[in-house]
């Protein structure tokens, strides 16, 4: 590096950005730590408009005045925010020559998931031919979407292509001051997905980030914005179910969903970041803010999540039910094993009349893990005749794990009904013996029983996801009994 | 096929089986009767490998192999089937899925590939028909919300699917109405072959009118105190167990 990064930053922040840094490969990484300069650096790198830089800086200043939340049922050593690199340009991971160089344990998992060899190579970073299936799929697929006016691209592309849409909706559901991690993300987000479905359009395919080439290495501070215009429909899937190894310790993503009048947005995710080893070392801290707003009347947002990864998960996909008759749903399976910790749940904020929400949460804990459900259901004064039904079940494997339920209910009107049910159960010896007696091994039996237990949630997933999610549930619990 | 010698079994230091001897040959049907709490289900559990019981003495040979050293699922794959007195509920797991898993795990044990889906479904259909099982029942979760009779019928259905060499049916007749009893008995009779065997645990002679046993045993206080032909069952029905008790003293 022969240039002082601070000088470059100055150059960039003053006057117009002309050439970018792309010629200077060494400068593709921001210096460690977080200052205003880091943010200017990121924004300049991405050739962002001034308003977006201001959005980031504003968030940064808010973040400085905030403290990490301490209320979740989680324990972790303090995070040193000055010891993180906030920008590394879409760097290419070291390519491996063949699958022989890949961690055999990872390969074993791939095989159990039934992932094709080509796909295994792609996921583990082995050099592959340019013409792999997913590329051609991606092309035909983009054409179909464009014809209908659907915009589905990386967040950075959207900033360039449809800046007005981004400006109108960014931060409109999750304001940067919403919470500590939201502020951090708003200041430094790297990239993510953008999706816009025009009025009256029913997206003909399941949209998946899986097919989005730009998704590589954007995991750490991901930003996703999904807008369903009036009377549109989309089913969106985040991530893929193969195990993703990632060296980044801290993940703080934001997902914002806007559903206008009569629109329906279905968001499904299977999260399986590296959970750390059996002793609880390593693993991702996943602090995510996901929120949708049913802005128009008769709109609907539903979240379905299967959480099996991360050392720590902190995640409460929520719906603000603003339009009258709008519907919010949350279906979740969270598995924790070994020393994993999960504090997850949902918030349903009823503002409109006759709004309906459903929460189905299935926690599965094994090993020494801790699994908490935390939920808020709020019926405001205006939200007359609204209903919520919450079902929070915990399944315990072994006696060293813990499950906790923290439901908060606030009702400000007399015509709304909030119902909450909670159960805790164990896989009984009788069930295991019954399965064993039919020739089913204990490991398979646990997979079977756990999948049965989670069925209500799994059946919400799009087909192609559901099958892999089922396998994933079994794999996550391997070795947890006996 | 099955050879039990001087089997002594206890649970929590309480002795339940006090020296059981039993010899079952291929093609035979054995009936075991006896008062409540004398150890009939315990015997069935120990043969299938339930670990909560301690085997203090004796041996069980099955097809010449030492059964006591085999894990439960291996015994099942080797052809031992237990029709449970109290079948367990497995919420959210459909009978179809449960059976497919069981069939394929047993096949895996024998080094076979999973059964092709169409073959499996055809087999399900055939067995459902044979046992007059409602089409919908197979899509329901295993035993969840089943009536007592439905649970028992489901056990026989599973037996039919798995085609065991040694089936132990623990009070499969209790809870069945007359029609269901005939269907179940008929199913068992259809499955009888020269190379498989049945051990039927029951309190009622009625079942044995349909499934005619070769040998009837009376298990009393942890021992088989009497064995005989099917007339023994009729005699028991008439006289109760007091008569045997009296003879023992
Ligand atoms: N898990 C257990 N813990 C303690 N005692 C047990 C257990 N299982 C069985 N027993 C005892 O062992 C004895 C034999 O029980 P078992 O179930 O084998 O009787 P059974 O002959 O099948 O009776 P029934 O005709 O009522 O089914 C009983 O006294 C019972 O209470
Ligand atoms: Mg019994």
XYZ file of N, CA, C and O in Angstrom, chain A residues 148-327:
720
model
N -41.961 -9.115 -16.460
C -43.099 -8.754 -15.622
C -42.836 -7.494 -14.814
O -43.657 -7.104 -13.992
N -41.675 -6.907 -15.005
C -41.349 -5.684 -14.270
C -40.844 -5.933 -12.863
O -40.762 -5.024 -12.046
N -40.530 -7.188 -12.574
C -40.019 -7.504 -11.240
C -38.549 -7.112 -11.168
O -37.777 -7.416 -12.073
N -38.197 -6.412 -10.117
C -36.789 -6.068 -9.937
C -36.232 -6.969 -8.837
O -36.755 -6.998 -7.720
N -35.228 -7.708 -9.191
C -34.614 -8.603 -8.207
C -33.119 -8.553 -8.437
O -32.619 -9.065 -9.438
N -32.422 -7.869 -7.568
C -30.984 -7.682 -7.778
C -30.310 -7.458 -6.439
O -30.953 -7.502 -5.398
N -29.024 -7.218 -6.476
C -28.328 -6.939 -5.225
C -28.716 -5.534 -4.780
O -29.140 -4.697 -5.584
N -28.546 -5.307 -3.509
C -28.920 -4.015 -2.960
C -28.121 -2.895 -3.630
O -28.674 -1.854 -3.996
N -26.817 -3.124 -3.826
C -25.963 -2.103 -4.443
C -26.436 -1.768 -5.852
O -26.445 -0.603 -6.253
N -26.820 -2.800 -6.594
C -27.334 -2.559 -7.939
C -28.599 -1.709 -7.888
O -28.793 -0.822 -8.716
N -29.441 -2.021 -6.923
C -30.709 -1.298 -6.805
C -30.464 0.178 -6.515
O -31.164 1.045 -7.036
N -29.458 0.456 -5.706
C -29.137 1.846 -5.388
C -28.826 2.616 -6.673
O -29.198 3.775 -6.832
N -28.168 1.933 -7.604
C -27.835 2.581 -8.873
C -29.028 2.600 -9.830
O -29.258 3.575 -10.519
N -29.765 1.491 -9.866
C -30.826 1.326 -10.858
C -32.125 2.035 -10.482
O -32.764 2.666 -11.317
N -32.541 1.853 -9.226
C -33.824 2.413 -8.791
C -33.650 3.187 -7.475
O -34.258 2.849 -6.457
N -32.826 4.238 -7.511
C -32.512 4.943 -6.266
C -33.755 5.508 -5.573
O -33.812 5.513 -4.331
N -34.746 5.913 -6.337
C -35.919 6.508 -5.702
C -36.694 5.507 -4.855
O -37.153 5.819 -3.758
N -36.800 4.288 -5.393
C -37.483 3.245 -4.624
C -36.722 2.951 -3.341
O -37.308 2.801 -2.267
N -35.409 2.845 -3.476
C -34.593 2.536 -2.301
C -34.737 3.650 -1.272
O -34.959 3.411 -0.083
N -34.641 4.890 -1.768
C -34.705 6.034 -0.856
C -36.053 6.086 -0.141
O -36.138 6.358 1.051
N -37.105 5.794 -0.897
C -38.442 5.867 -0.314
C -38.634 4.856 0.828
O -39.274 5.145 1.827
N -38.063 3.667 0.666
C -38.383 2.604 1.622
C -37.269 2.228 2.598
O -37.537 1.628 3.639
N -36.034 2.548 2.291
C -34.940 2.159 3.180
C -35.134 2.783 4.567
O -35.325 3.991 4.685
N -35.113 1.968 5.572
C -35.249 2.474 6.935
C -36.676 2.820 7.308
O -36.934 3.313 8.397
N -37.618 2.546 6.412
C -39.002 2.911 6.717
C -39.665 1.883 7.633
O -40.673 2.159 8.268
N -39.102 0.691 7.690
C -39.673 -0.332 8.574
C -38.778 -0.535 9.796
O -39.248 -0.692 10.912
N -37.493 -0.544 9.549
C -36.530 -0.636 10.651
C -35.717 0.659 10.645
O -34.730 0.776 9.931
N -36.150 1.646 11.400
C -35.362 2.875 11.447
C -33.998 2.588 12.059
O -33.857 1.645 12.845
N -33.005 3.368 11.676
C -31.664 3.023 12.119
C -31.531 3.050 13.642
O -30.735 2.322 14.213
N -32.348 3.867 14.301
C -32.221 3.928 15.762
C -32.999 2.804 16.450
O -33.069 2.750 17.664
N -33.568 1.895 15.677
C -34.415 0.851 16.246
C -33.722 0.067 17.357
O -34.281 -0.173 18.413
N -32.536 -0.362 17.092
C -31.772 -1.042 18.132
C -30.295 -0.956 17.766
O -29.931 -0.534 16.670
N -29.484 -1.358 18.692
C -28.038 -1.235 18.561
C -27.510 -1.847 17.270
O -26.736 -1.231 16.542
N -27.964 -3.060 16.962
C -27.427 -3.751 15.792
C -28.018 -3.195 14.499
O -27.371 -3.207 13.454
N -29.247 -2.673 14.588
C -29.860 -2.048 13.424
C -29.087 -0.775 13.076
O -28.844 -0.474 11.904
N -28.694 -0.044 14.097
C -27.933 1.183 13.865
C -26.587 0.837 13.235
O -26.149 1.479 12.276
N -25.961 -0.200 13.766
C -24.666 -0.614 13.224
C -24.810 -1.029 11.756
O -24.031 -0.608 10.897
N -25.806 -1.841 11.478
C -26.029 -2.272 10.100
C -26.284 -1.070 9.187
O -25.706 -0.960 8.105
N -27.140 -0.158 9.640
C -27.484 0.994 8.813
C -26.246 1.826 8.487
O -26.169 2.449 7.437
N -25.295 1.822 9.382
C -24.074 2.590 9.147
C -23.138 1.874 8.173
O -22.535 2.506 7.315
N -23.036 0.583 8.279
C -21.955 -0.100 7.554
C -22.409 -1.206 6.599
O -21.575 -1.950 6.101
N -23.715 -1.343 6.350
C -24.153 -2.504 5.567
C -23.375 -2.617 4.253
O -23.061 -1.622 3.611
N -23.064 -3.852 3.918
C -22.214 -4.078 2.752
C -23.051 -4.298 1.493
O -22.920 -3.579 0.521
N -23.908 -5.288 1.539
C -24.765 -5.529 0.383
C -25.885 -6.458 0.820
O -25.984 -6.813 1.990
N -26.705 -6.862 -0.124
C -27.815 -7.724 0.211
C -28.711 -7.829 -0.998
O -28.246 -7.687 -2.120
N -29.995 -8.059 -0.758
C -30.903 -8.243 -1.883
C -31.953 -7.154 -1.908
O -32.360 -6.638 -0.874
N -32.413 -6.898 -3.101
C -33.496 -5.951 -3.284
C -34.539 -6.613 -4.174
O -34.202 -7.293 -5.140
N -35.786 -6.400 -3.824
C -36.825 -7.043 -4.602
C -38.047 -6.141 -4.651
O -38.505 -5.652 -3.623
N -38.531 -5.914 -5.840
C -39.739 -5.099 -6.010
C -40.700 -5.828 -6.949
O -40.340 -6.217 -8.055
N -41.914 -6.033 -6.460
C -42.933 -6.666 -7.297
C -43.960 -5.593 -7.637
O -44.564 -5.014 -6.739
N -44.139 -5.335 -8.920
C -45.054 -4.257 -9.295
C -46.514 -4.595 -9.008
O -46.852 -5.752 -8.753
N -47.328 -3.570 -9.132
C -48.774 -3.710 -8.906
C -49.365 -4.875 -9.691
O -49.082 -5.023 -10.880
N -50.153 -5.669 -9.011
C -50.917 -6.703 -9.699
C -50.111 -7.882 -10.222
O -50.659 -8.749 -10.874
N -48.828 -7.940 -9.894
C -48.017 -9.035 -10.433
C -47.859 -10.141 -9.391
O -47.565 -9.897 -8.229
N -48.096 -11.348 -9.853
C -47.854 -12.520 -9.014
C -46.543 -13.116 -9.467
O -46.432 -13.635 -10.573
N -45.531 -13.042 -8.656
C -44.220 -13.548 -9.064
C -44.330 -15.050 -9.322
O -44.757 -15.812 -8.456
N -43.983 -15.472 -10.530
C -44.278 -16.846 -10.944
C -43.351 -17.901 -10.330
O -43.647 -19.083 -10.403
N -42.235 -17.480 -9.760
C -41.327 -18.475 -9.184
C -40.936 -18.058 -7.773
O -41.080 -16.901 -7.397
N -40.448 -19.018 -7.034
C -39.924 -18.698 -5.706
C -38.637 -17.920 -5.914
O -37.718 -18.398 -6.562
N -38.573 -16.742 -5.380
C -37.348 -15.954 -5.514
C -36.356 -16.410 -4.465
O -36.682 -16.519 -3.298
N -35.163 -16.661 -4.911
C -34.186 -17.149 -3.955
C -32.857 -16.452 -4.129
O -32.376 -16.266 -5.241
N -32.281 -16.079 -3.007
C -30.954 -15.456 -3.070
C -29.933 -16.475 -3.556
O -28.855 -16.142 -3.968
N -30.306 -17.717 -3.480
C -29.506 -18.833 -3.932
C -29.009 -18.635 -5.363
O -27.918 -19.004 -5.731
N -29.867 -18.014 -6.182
C -29.521 -17.826 -7.583
C -28.817 -16.500 -7.841
O -28.522 -16.172 -8.960
N -28.613 -15.749 -6.752
C -28.056 -14.426 -6.964
C -26.545 -14.472 -6.878
O -25.965 -14.688 -5.841
N -25.905 -14.272 -7.999
C -24.456 -14.407 -8.063
C -23.746 -13.481 -7.084
O -22.775 -13.847 -6.439
N -24.263 -12.287 -6.935
C -23.580 -11.314 -6.099
C -23.612 -11.622 -4.611
O -23.034 -10.901 -3.813
N -24.274 -12.661 -4.262
C -24.459 -12.910 -2.834
C -23.179 -13.281 -2.107
O -23.113 -13.217 -0.892
N -22.151 -13.653 -2.845
C -20.931 -14.098 -2.191
C -20.343 -13.018 -1.290
O -20.291 -11.848 -1.654
N -19.956 -13.414 -0.115
C -19.244 -12.514 0.802
C -19.986 -11.256 1.205
O -19.392 -10.231 1.462
N -21.276 -11.310 1.219
C -21.993 -10.131 1.671
C -22.686 -10.421 2.990
O -23.522 -9.668 3.447
N -22.308 -11.527 3.558
C -23.050 -12.024 4.704
C -23.015 -11.176 5.952
O -23.994 -11.108 6.679
N -21.956 -10.509 6.191
C -21.767 -9.966 7.529
C -22.764 -8.882 7.935
O -23.392 -8.962 8.972
N -22.903 -7.865 7.102
C -23.873 -6.807 7.393
C -24.822 -6.691 6.204
O -24.755 -5.775 5.410
N -25.661 -7.694 6.086
C -26.508 -7.792 4.917
C -27.736 -6.890 5.068
O -28.250 -6.716 6.167
N -28.182 -6.371 3.947
C -29.342 -5.483 3.977
C -30.318 -5.931 2.909
O -29.976 -5.994 1.728
N -31.509 -6.260 3.294
C -32.480 -6.743 2.322
C -33.738 -5.883 2.379
O -34.204 -5.531 3.465
N -34.245 -5.559 1.212
C -35.440 -4.730 1.129
C -36.390 -5.369 0.120
O -36.015 -5.608 -1.028
N -37.586 -5.691 0.579
C -38.566 -6.334 -0.305
C -39.837 -5.495 -0.311
O -40.384 -5.188 0.749
N -40.268 -5.127 -1.498
C -41.460 -4.291 -1.604
C -42.495 -4.997 -2.469
O -42.247 -5.314 -3.630
N -43.630 -5.273 -1.883
C -44.734 -5.847 -2.640
C -45.733 -4.729 -2.916
O -46.392 -4.247 -1.994
N -45.808 -4.328 -4.160
C -46.739 -3.245 -4.484
C -48.173 -3.786 -4.452
O -48.390 -4.991 -4.287
N -49.127 -2.911 -4.666
C -50.533 -3.291 -4.496
C -50.892 -4.565 -5.249
O -50.497 -4.753 -6.395
N -51.595 -5.445 -4.512
C -52.143 -6.644 -5.130
C -51.084 -7.533 -5.796
O -51.330 -8.155 -6.808
N -49.920 -7.575 -5.228
C -48.872 -8.443 -5.779
C -48.631 -9.616 -4.833
O -49.127 -9.632 -3.702
N -47.882 -10.581 -5.331
C -47.542 -11.735 -4.491
C -46.110 -12.175 -4.764
O -45.680 -12.238 -5.915
N -45.404 -12.469 -3.712
C -44.071 -13.039 -3.905
C -43.723 -13.979 -2.747
O -44.110 -13.759 -1.603
N -43.040 -15.048 -3.090
C -42.487 -15.924 -2.070
C -40.975 -15.857 -2.207
O -40.424 -16.119 -3.268
N -40.342 -15.461 -1.151
C -38.916 -15.162 -1.197
C -38.178 -16.097 -0.244
O -38.606 -16.309 0.881
N -37.086 -16.676 -0.730
C -36.321 -17.580 0.138
C -34.924 -17.042 0.333
O -34.250 -16.685 -0.629
N -34.525 -16.996 1.572
C -33.190 -16.489 1.861
C -32.234 -17.647 2.102
O -32.577 -18.617 2.754
N -31.061 -17.505 1.571
C -30.011 -18.472 1.871
C -30.255 -19.793 1.190
O -31.177 -19.976 0.418
N -29.358 -20.716 1.427
C -29.618 -22.061 0.971
C -29.296 -22.970 2.133
O -28.722 -22.548 3.120
N -29.685 -24.211 2.019
C -29.623 -25.045 3.212
C -28.288 -25.738 3.402
O -28.107 -26.459 4.354
N -27.353 -25.531 2.493
C -26.039 -26.135 2.698
C -25.308 -25.393 3.817
O -25.554 -24.220 4.043
N -24.475 -26.097 4.522
C -23.787 -25.415 5.620
C -22.813 -24.373 5.090
O -22.034 -24.642 4.189
N -22.930 -23.187 5.580
C -22.065 -22.124 5.124
C -21.004 -21.857 6.171
O -21.299 -21.518 7.301
N -19.771 -22.028 5.768
C -18.678 -21.696 6.681
C -18.358 -20.233 6.481
O -18.291 -19.748 5.364
N -18.190 -19.521 7.520
C -17.885 -18.119 7.399
C -17.005 -17.740 8.572
O -17.271 -18.122 9.693
N -15.957 -17.005 8.293
C -15.011 -16.668 9.363
C -15.477 -15.469 10.170
O -14.950 -15.182 11.227
N -16.463 -14.737 9.654
C -16.907 -13.557 10.380
C -17.622 -13.955 11.652
O -18.549 -14.736 11.629
N -17.209 -13.373 12.737
C -17.817 -13.722 14.005
C -19.193 -13.055 14.152
O -20.142 -13.664 14.597
N -19.260 -11.805 13.750
C -20.481 -11.042 13.992
C -21.292 -10.844 12.718
O -20.769 -10.381 11.709
N -22.544 -11.206 12.781
C -23.453 -10.935 11.669
C -24.582 -10.077 12.184
O -25.214 -10.416 13.166
N -24.839 -8.961 11.518
C -25.941 -8.099 11.943
C -26.677 -7.645 10.694
O -26.327 -6.641 10.089
N -27.662 -8.410 10.300
C -28.393 -8.117 9.073
C -29.694 -7.382 9.378
O -30.181 -7.398 10.513
N -30.221 -6.743 8.352
C -31.567 -6.160 8.448
C -32.373 -6.601 7.234
O -31.875 -6.588 6.110
N -33.581 -7.016 7.497
C -34.504 -7.297 6.399
C -35.746 -6.443 6.620
O -36.324 -6.444 7.709
N -36.119 -5.701 5.595
C -37.337 -4.892 5.669
C -38.299 -5.349 4.578
O -37.901 -5.542 3.432
N -39.550 -5.534 4.962
C -40.566 -5.926 3.978
C -41.715 -4.926 4.020
O -42.181 -4.567 5.108
N -42.143 -4.505 2.859
C -43.286 -3.607 2.785
C -44.352 -4.264 1.916
O -44.092 -4.642 0.776
N -45.523 -4.441 2.480
C -46.636 -4.979 1.690
C -47.692 -3.898 1.576
O -48.259 -3.471 2.582
N -47.942 -3.474 0.354
C -48.973 -2.456 0.151
C -50.342 -3.138 0.030
O -50.452 -4.354 0.158
N -51.343 -2.342 -0.274
C -52.720 -2.840 -0.307
C -52.844 -4.207 -1.005
O -52.388 -4.374 -2.130
N -53.442 -5.157 -0.326
C -53.732 -6.489 -0.889
C -52.505 -7.278 -1.326
O -52.641 -8.275 -2.028
N -51.335 -6.825 -0.951
C -50.128 -7.564 -1.353
C -49.852 -8.680 -0.353
O -50.257 -8.608 0.813
N -49.172 -9.719 -0.846
C -48.763 -10.797 0.052
C -47.285 -11.103 -0.156
O -46.840 -11.347 -1.275
N -46.546 -11.085 0.937
C -45.128 -11.426 0.866
C -44.870 -12.567 1.836
O -45.223 -12.507 3.014
N -44.268 -13.621 1.297
C -43.951 -14.788 2.115
C -42.434 -14.894 2.142
O -41.800 -14.935 1.091
N -41.885 -14.883 3.304
C -40.428 -14.881 3.425
C -39.997 -16.145 4.175
O -40.438 -16.394 5.291
N -39.162 -16.954 3.542
C -38.719 -18.183 4.212
C -37.214 -18.183 4.324
O -36.517 -17.757 3.408
N -36.744 -18.677 5.422
C -35.302 -18.735 5.563
C -34.886 -19.985 6.318
O -35.594 -20.465 7.189
N -33.759 -20.510 5.896
C -33.143 -21.597 6.634
C -31.752 -21.104 6.991
O -30.970 -20.799 6.113
N -31.519 -20.957 8.263
C -30.248 -20.380 8.697
C -29.384 -21.462 9.300
O -29.783 -22.138 10.244
N -28.227 -21.671 8.712
C -27.326 -22.660 9.299
C -25.874 -22.214 9.236
O -25.017 -22.932 8.763
N -25.639 -21.033 9.719
C -24.268 -20.574 9.864
C -23.537 -21.503 10.813
O -24.137 -22.189 11.627
N -22.239 -21.413 10.743
C -21.409 -22.265 11.584
C -21.755 -22.078 13.074
O -21.712 -20.970 13.598
N -22.127 -23.149 13.737
C -22.575 -23.026 15.129
C -21.462 -23.120 16.170
O -21.731 -23.041 17.365
N -20.238 -23.290 15.741
C -19.174 -23.530 16.715
C -18.981 -25.022 16.891
O -19.806 -25.824 16.452
N -17.922 -25.407 17.534
C -17.672 -26.838 17.686
C -18.419 -27.390 18.903
O -19.178 -26.680 19.556
N -18.168 -28.662 19.197
C -18.913 -29.319 20.275
C -18.653 -28.700 21.633
O -19.432 -28.832 22.562
N -17.498 -28.029 21.772
C -17.180 -27.396 23.053
C -17.717 -25.969 23.122
O -17.556 -25.289 24.124
N -18.298 -25.511 22.016
C -18.840 -24.156 22.023
C -17.833 -23.113 21.596
O -18.004 -21.925 21.858
N -16.760 -23.527 20.950
C -15.762 -22.560 20.488
C -16.064 -22.149 19.047
O -16.454 -22.966 18.231
N -15.806 -20.879 18.774
C -16.052 -20.382 17.426
C -17.531 -20.197 17.182
O -18.337 -20.212 18.111
N -17.902 -20.067 15.941
C -19.314 -19.908 15.634
C -19.696 -18.454 15.471
O -19.034 -17.558 15.965
N -20.794 -18.292 14.756
C -21.265 -16.958 14.380
C -22.179 -16.386 15.457
O -22.960 -17.118 16.052
N -22.081 -15.089 15.668
C -23.093 -14.381 16.453
C -24.047 -13.756 15.450
O -23.638 -12.937 14.651
N -25.266 -14.151 15.481
C -26.224 -13.725 14.473
C -27.266 -12.800 15.099
O -28.185 -13.257 15.766
N -27.079 -11.499 14.940
C -27.988 -10.516 15.545
C -28.752 -9.800 14.430
O -28.252 -8.867 13.816
N -29.939 -10.272 14.176
C -30.654 -9.844 12.984
C -31.921 -9.081 13.323
O -32.620 -9.442 14.269
N -32.216 -8.065 12.555
C -33.494 -7.378 12.713
C -34.310 -7.591 11.442
O -33.906 -7.165 10.364
N -35.414 -8.288 11.593
C -36.280 -8.551 10.442
C -37.656 -8.022 10.776
O -38.232 -8.410 11.793
N -38.155 -7.176 9.928
C -39.485 -6.641 10.216
C -40.226 -6.342 8.922
O -39.616 -5.925 7.935
N -41.502 -6.580 8.950
C -42.321 -6.259 7.793
C -43.459 -5.362 8.213
O -43.878 -5.384 9.372
N -43.939 -4.591 7.267
C -45.112 -3.781 7.566
C -46.204 -4.070 6.555
O -45.982 -4.028 5.343
N -47.369 -4.430 7.083
C -48.541 -4.593 6.228
C -49.143 -3.205 6.137
O -49.929 -2.787 6.971
N -48.720 -2.477 5.129
C -49.050 -1.068 5.054
C -50.466 -0.831 4.560
O -51.158 0.054 5.029
N -50.844 -1.638 3.581
C -52.170 -1.420 3.014
C -53.197 -2.375 3.599
O -52.855 -3.378 4.227
N -54.456 -2.068 3.358
C -55.521 -2.950 3.817
C -55.414 -4.309 3.135
O -54.937 -4.410 2.013
N -55.844 -5.338 3.854
C -55.885 -6.707 3.319
C -54.532 -7.237 2.861
O -54.467 -8.113 2.007
N -53.482 -6.725 3.383
C -52.168 -7.250 2.989
C -51.747 -8.346 3.960
O -52.354 -8.529 5.021
N -50.697 -9.075 3.550
C -50.281 -10.212 4.378
C -48.773 -10.410 4.306
O -48.180 -10.373 3.223
N -48.176 -10.620 5.456
C -46.743 -10.948 5.486
C -46.578 -12.195 6.339
O -47.128 -12.279 7.441
N -45.854 -13.161 5.828
C -45.570 -14.297 6.702
C -44.092 -14.646 6.695
O -43.438 -14.631 5.662
N -43.602 -14.912 7.879
C -42.209 -15.302 8.080
C -42.170 -16.788 8.419
O -42.900 -17.228 9.297
N -41.324 -17.520 7.746
C -41.086 -18.902 8.165
C -39.589 -19.068 8.317
O -38.837 -18.717 7.411
N -39.170 -19.554 9.438
C -37.731 -19.707 9.621
C -37.379 -21.046 10.231
O -38.098 -21.589 11.063
N -36.267 -21.597 9.769
C -35.692 -22.777 10.396
C -34.286 -22.384 10.791
O -33.460 -22.057 9.948
N -34.059 -22.355 12.087
C -32.779 -21.879 12.597
C -32.019 -23.055 13.180
O -32.446 -23.638 14.164
N -30.927 -23.420 12.554
C -30.151 -24.521 13.149
C -28.716 -24.101 13.426
O -28.015 -24.778 14.142
N -28.282 -23.022 12.842
C -26.868 -22.666 12.966
C -26.614 -21.536 13.939
O -27.477 -21.180 14.733
N -25.413 -20.978 13.864
C -24.935 -19.869 14.687
C -24.703 -20.273 16.141
O -25.449 -21.058 16.711
N -23.653 -19.691 16.720
C -23.392 -19.919 18.133
C -24.446 -19.193 18.943
O -24.984 -19.708 19.926
N -24.753 -17.975 18.491
C -25.774 -17.178 19.156
C -26.720 -16.616 18.112
O -26.288 -16.057 17.112
N -27.998 -16.791 18.342
C -28.992 -16.223 17.435
C -29.874 -15.272 18.225
O -30.346 -15.610 19.311
N -30.074 -14.128 17.664
C -30.870 -13.071 18.293
C -31.719 -12.518 17.174
O -31.229 -11.834 16.300
N -32.979 -12.863 17.154
C -33.746 -12.641 15.937
C -35.240 -12.681 16.218
O -35.731 -13.671 16.745
N -35.949 -11.616 15.835
C -37.380 -11.537 16.129
C -38.151 -11.016 14.922
O -38.568 -9.861 14.892
N -38.297 -11.828 13.886
C -39.032 -11.357 12.717
C -40.424 -10.872 13.140
O -41.128 -11.583 13.858
N -40.760 -9.696 12.736
C -41.969 -9.059 13.247
C -42.837 -8.525 12.126
O -42.375 -8.354 11.011
N -44.075 -8.276 12.469
C -44.980 -7.669 11.498
C -45.726 -6.525 12.174
O -46.259 -6.679 13.271
N -45.727 -5.388 11.500
C -46.550 -4.269 11.937
C -47.815 -4.318 11.079
O -47.744 -4.167 9.863
N -48.931 -4.585 11.727
C -50.184 -4.747 10.977
C -50.911 -3.414 10.953
O -51.711 -3.109 11.825
N -50.594 -2.618 9.947
C -51.107 -1.265 9.883
C -52.430 -1.208 9.118
O -53.377 -0.568 9.544
N -52.466 -1.884 7.977
C -53.694 -1.862 7.185
C -54.797 -2.657 7.865
O -54.531 -3.649 8.545
N -56.032 -2.219 7.664
C -57.156 -2.981 8.210
C -57.193 -4.356 7.558
O -56.795 -4.520 6.407
N -57.647 -5.336 8.306
C -57.764 -6.728 7.832
C -56.434 -7.351 7.416
O -56.419 -8.346 6.704
N -55.345 -6.760 7.796
C -54.076 -7.355 7.375
C -53.729 -8.555 8.259
O -54.273 -8.732 9.349
N -52.826 -9.389 7.729
C -52.508 -10.656 8.384
C -50.997 -10.791 8.567
O -50.233 -10.561 7.630
